[in-house]
């Protein structure tokens, strides 16, 4: 795990919020970085489910029992998705081994109707997390984020304790950080 090496950032890595980061959008957040370039970065918060189903948001979507997550504070009027079916869904972008972002939305709906894509294969997000050129690097300099190599299990596994679990898996000092209670502000 790295705490401040900007050159280590790349698609497929996780940004793990420092324990005292108080921004309500990112507090105890784990973000999958889907794109990192000189002109900016883009990703989704993996551990902030919202109390909605994809059918609550898109009435024309096939009946599908899939939770929706808060991807971040940018463009919260948009829906995005990560999935495991990059070999099936045209125009998908590989983020890391077994994890793909986006793809042909009409084909997605067709594959869901045919049963080729199941809820375990996909995660939907409202909005996304984004940084302009140099912004993420500045946040790293003040130690707002720790970086961890991403893994499919972090994206599609149980996310209830994801922040804590990711840190504990790193061992050493990070497993101690994972035990820090969530600060309560008055």
Coordinates of C-alpha atoms in Angstrom, one line a residue:
X1 CA 0.0 0.0 0.0
X2 CA 1.2 3.4 -0.8
X3 CA 0.4 6.7 0.9
X4 CA 1.7 9.4 -1.5
X5 CA 3.4 8.1 -4.7
X6 CA 1.4 9.7 -7.4
X7 CA 3.2 7.8 -10.1
X8 CA 1.7 4.6 -8.8
X9 CA -1.9 5.7 -9.7
X10 CA -3.4 3.8 -12.6
X11 CA -6.7 2.2 -13.6
X12 CA -7.6 -0.7 -11.4
X13 CA -6.2 0.7 -8.2
X14 CA -8.2 1.5 -5.1
X15 CA -8.2 4.8 -3.3
X16 CA -8.8 4.2 0.4
X17 CA -9.8 7.2 2.4
X18 CA -7.6 8.1 5.4
X19 CA -9.5 7.4 8.6
X20 CA -10.0 11.1 9.5
X21 CA -11.1 12.3 6.0
X22 CA -14.4 14.1 6.9
X23 CA -15.8 14.9 3.5
X24 CA -19.2 13.2 3.7
X25 CA -18.9 12.0 0.1
X26 CA -15.7 10.1 0.8
X27 CA -15.7 9.3 4.5
X28 CA -14.4 5.8 5.0
X29 CA -14.7 5.4 1.2
X30 CA -13.0 2.9 -1.1
X31 CA -12.9 4.1 -4.7
X32 CA -12.0 2.0 -7.8
X33 CA -10.0 4.2 -10.1
X34 CA -11.2 3.5 -13.6
X35 CA -9.2 6.1 -15.5
X36 CA -6.1 8.1 -14.5
X37 CA -4.6 10.5 -17.0
X38 CA -2.6 13.8 -16.8
X39 CA -5.8 15.7 -17.4
X40 CA -7.8 14.0 -14.6
X41 CA -9.0 10.9 -12.9
X42 CA -12.3 9.1 -12.6
X43 CA -13.7 6.3 -10.5
X44 CA -16.6 4.9 -8.4
X45 CA -17.1 4.6 -4.6
X46 CA -17.5 0.9 -4.0
X47 CA -18.9 0.9 -0.5
X48 CA -21.8 3.3 -0.4
X49 CA -25.0 1.4 -1.4
X50 CA -28.2 3.5 -1.7
X51 CA -31.7 2.2 -0.9
X52 CA -32.7 1.8 -4.5
X53 CA -32.9 -0.8 -7.2
X54 CA -31.9 -0.1 -10.8
X55 CA -35.6 -0.4 -11.8
X56 CA -36.4 2.5 -9.4
X57 CA -34.1 4.7 -11.5
X58 CA -34.8 3.5 -15.1
X59 CA -38.4 2.6 -15.7
X60 CA -37.6 1.1 -19.2
X61 CA -35.0 -1.3 -17.7
X62 CA -35.8 -5.0 -17.6
X63 CA -36.9 -6.3 -14.2
X64 CA -33.6 -6.9 -12.4
X65 CA -32.8 -7.2 -8.8
X66 CA -29.6 -5.1 -8.6
X67 CA -28.6 -2.7 -5.9
X68 CA -27.4 0.8 -6.8
X69 CA -24.4 2.5 -5.3
X70 CA -23.4 6.1 -4.8
X71 CA -20.5 6.4 -7.2
X72 CA -19.6 9.9 -6.2
X73 CA -20.7 13.5 -6.1
X74 CA -20.1 14.3 -9.8
X75 CA -23.0 14.2 -12.2
X76 CA -25.4 12.4 -9.9
X77 CA -28.0 12.5 -12.7
X78 CA -26.1 9.8 -14.5
X79 CA -25.9 6.0 -14.2
X80 CA -22.7 4.0 -14.7
X81 CA -21.9 0.3 -14.3
X82 CA -19.0 -2.1 -13.6
X83 CA -19.4 -5.7 -14.7
X84 CA -17.6 -9.0 -15.3
X85 CA -18.9 -9.5 -18.9
X86 CA -16.3 -7.6 -20.9
X87 CA -16.0 -10.5 -23.4
X88 CA -19.8 -10.4 -24.0
X89 CA -20.7 -6.7 -23.8
X90 CA -19.4 -4.6 -26.8
X91 CA -17.5 -1.3 -26.0
X92 CA -16.6 -2.3 -22.4
X93 CA -13.4 -0.9 -21.0
X94 CA -11.2 -3.2 -19.0
X95 CA -10.4 -1.7 -15.6
X96 CA -8.6 -4.7 -14.0
X97 CA -8.6 -8.4 -14.4
X98 CA -12.3 -9.5 -14.6
X99 CA -13.7 -6.0 -14.1
X100 CA -15.0 -3.8 -16.9
X101 CA -16.6 -0.4 -17.1
X102 CA -19.6 0.5 -19.3
X103 CA -20.4 -0.9 -22.7
X104 CA -23.4 -0.9 -25.1
X105 CA -26.4 -0.1 -22.9
X106 CA -29.0 -1.6 -25.2
X107 CA -27.0 -4.8 -25.4
X108 CA -26.8 -4.8 -21.7
X109 CA -30.6 -4.7 -21.4
X110 CA -30.9 -7.5 -24.0
X111 CA -28.4 -9.7 -22.2
X112 CA -30.3 -9.2 -18.9
X113 CA -33.6 -10.1 -20.5
X114 CA -31.9 -13.3 -21.9
X115 CA -30.5 -14.1 -18.5
X116 CA -26.8 -13.8 -19.7
X117 CA -26.1 -11.2 -17.1
X118 CA -27.1 -11.8 -13.5
X119 CA -27.1 -9.3 -10.5
X120 CA -23.8 -10.9 -9.2
X121 CA -22.1 -9.8 -12.5
X122 CA -22.8 -6.1 -12.3
X123 CA -22.8 -3.0 -10.1
X124 CA -24.7 0.2 -10.9
X125 CA -23.6 3.6 -9.7
X126 CA -25.3 7.0 -9.5
X127 CA -22.8 9.6 -10.3
X128 CA -19.0 9.2 -10.1
X129 CA -15.9 10.5 -8.4
X130 CA -13.7 12.8 -10.5
X131 CA -10.6 14.9 -10.1
X132 CA -9.3 17.6 -12.5
X133 CA -5.6 17.7 -13.6
X134 CA -3.3 17.6 -10.6
X135 CA -6.1 17.5 -8.0
X136 CA -5.7 13.9 -7.0
X137 CA -1.9 14.4 -6.7
X138 CA -2.5 17.3 -4.3
X139 CA -4.9 15.2 -2.2
X140 CA -2.2 12.5 -2.1
X141 CA 0.3 15.0 -0.9
X142 CA -1.8 15.8 2.1
X143 CA -2.3 12.1 2.7
X144 CA -6.1 12.0 2.0
X145 CA -5.8 8.7 0.2
X146 CA -3.9 5.4 0.5
X147 CA -3.6 3.3 -2.7
X148 CA -4.1 -0.5 -3.0
X149 CA -4.1 -2.8 -5.9
X150 CA -7.6 -3.5 -7.0
X151 CA -9.2 -7.0 -7.2
X152 CA -12.4 -8.3 -8.5
X153 CA -13.5 -9.4 -5.0
X154 CA -13.3 -5.8 -3.8
X155 CA -15.6 -4.7 -6.6
X156 CA -18.2 -7.5 -6.5
X157 CA -17.8 -8.9 -3.0
X158 CA -19.5 -7.9 0.3
X159 CA -19.0 -4.2 0.8
X160 CA -20.4 -3.7 4.3
X161 CA -17.0 -3.6 5.9
X162 CA -14.9 -2.9 2.7
X163 CA -12.9 0.0 4.1
X164 CA -11.9 -2.0 7.2
X165 CA -11.3 -5.2 5.3
X166 CA -9.1 -3.7 2.6
X167 CA -6.9 -2.1 5.3
X168 CA -6.7 -5.3 7.4
X169 CA -5.6 -7.3 4.4
X170 CA -2.6 -5.0 4.0
X171 CA -1.4 -6.0 7.4
X172 CA 1.0 -4.1 9.7
X173 CA 0.2 -0.5 10.5
X174 CA -2.8 -0.6 8.1
X175 CA -4.5 -3.3 10.2
X176 CA -4.1 -1.0 13.2
X177 CA -5.6 1.9 11.2
X178 CA -8.5 -0.3 10.3
X179 CA -9.5 -0.4 14.0
X180 CA -9.7 3.4 14.4
X181 CA -13.3 4.2 15.3
X182 CA -15.3 6.5 13.0
X183 CA -15.0 10.1 14.3
X184 CA -18.2 11.7 15.5
X185 CA -18.5 15.4 14.9
X186 CA -20.9 17.6 17.0

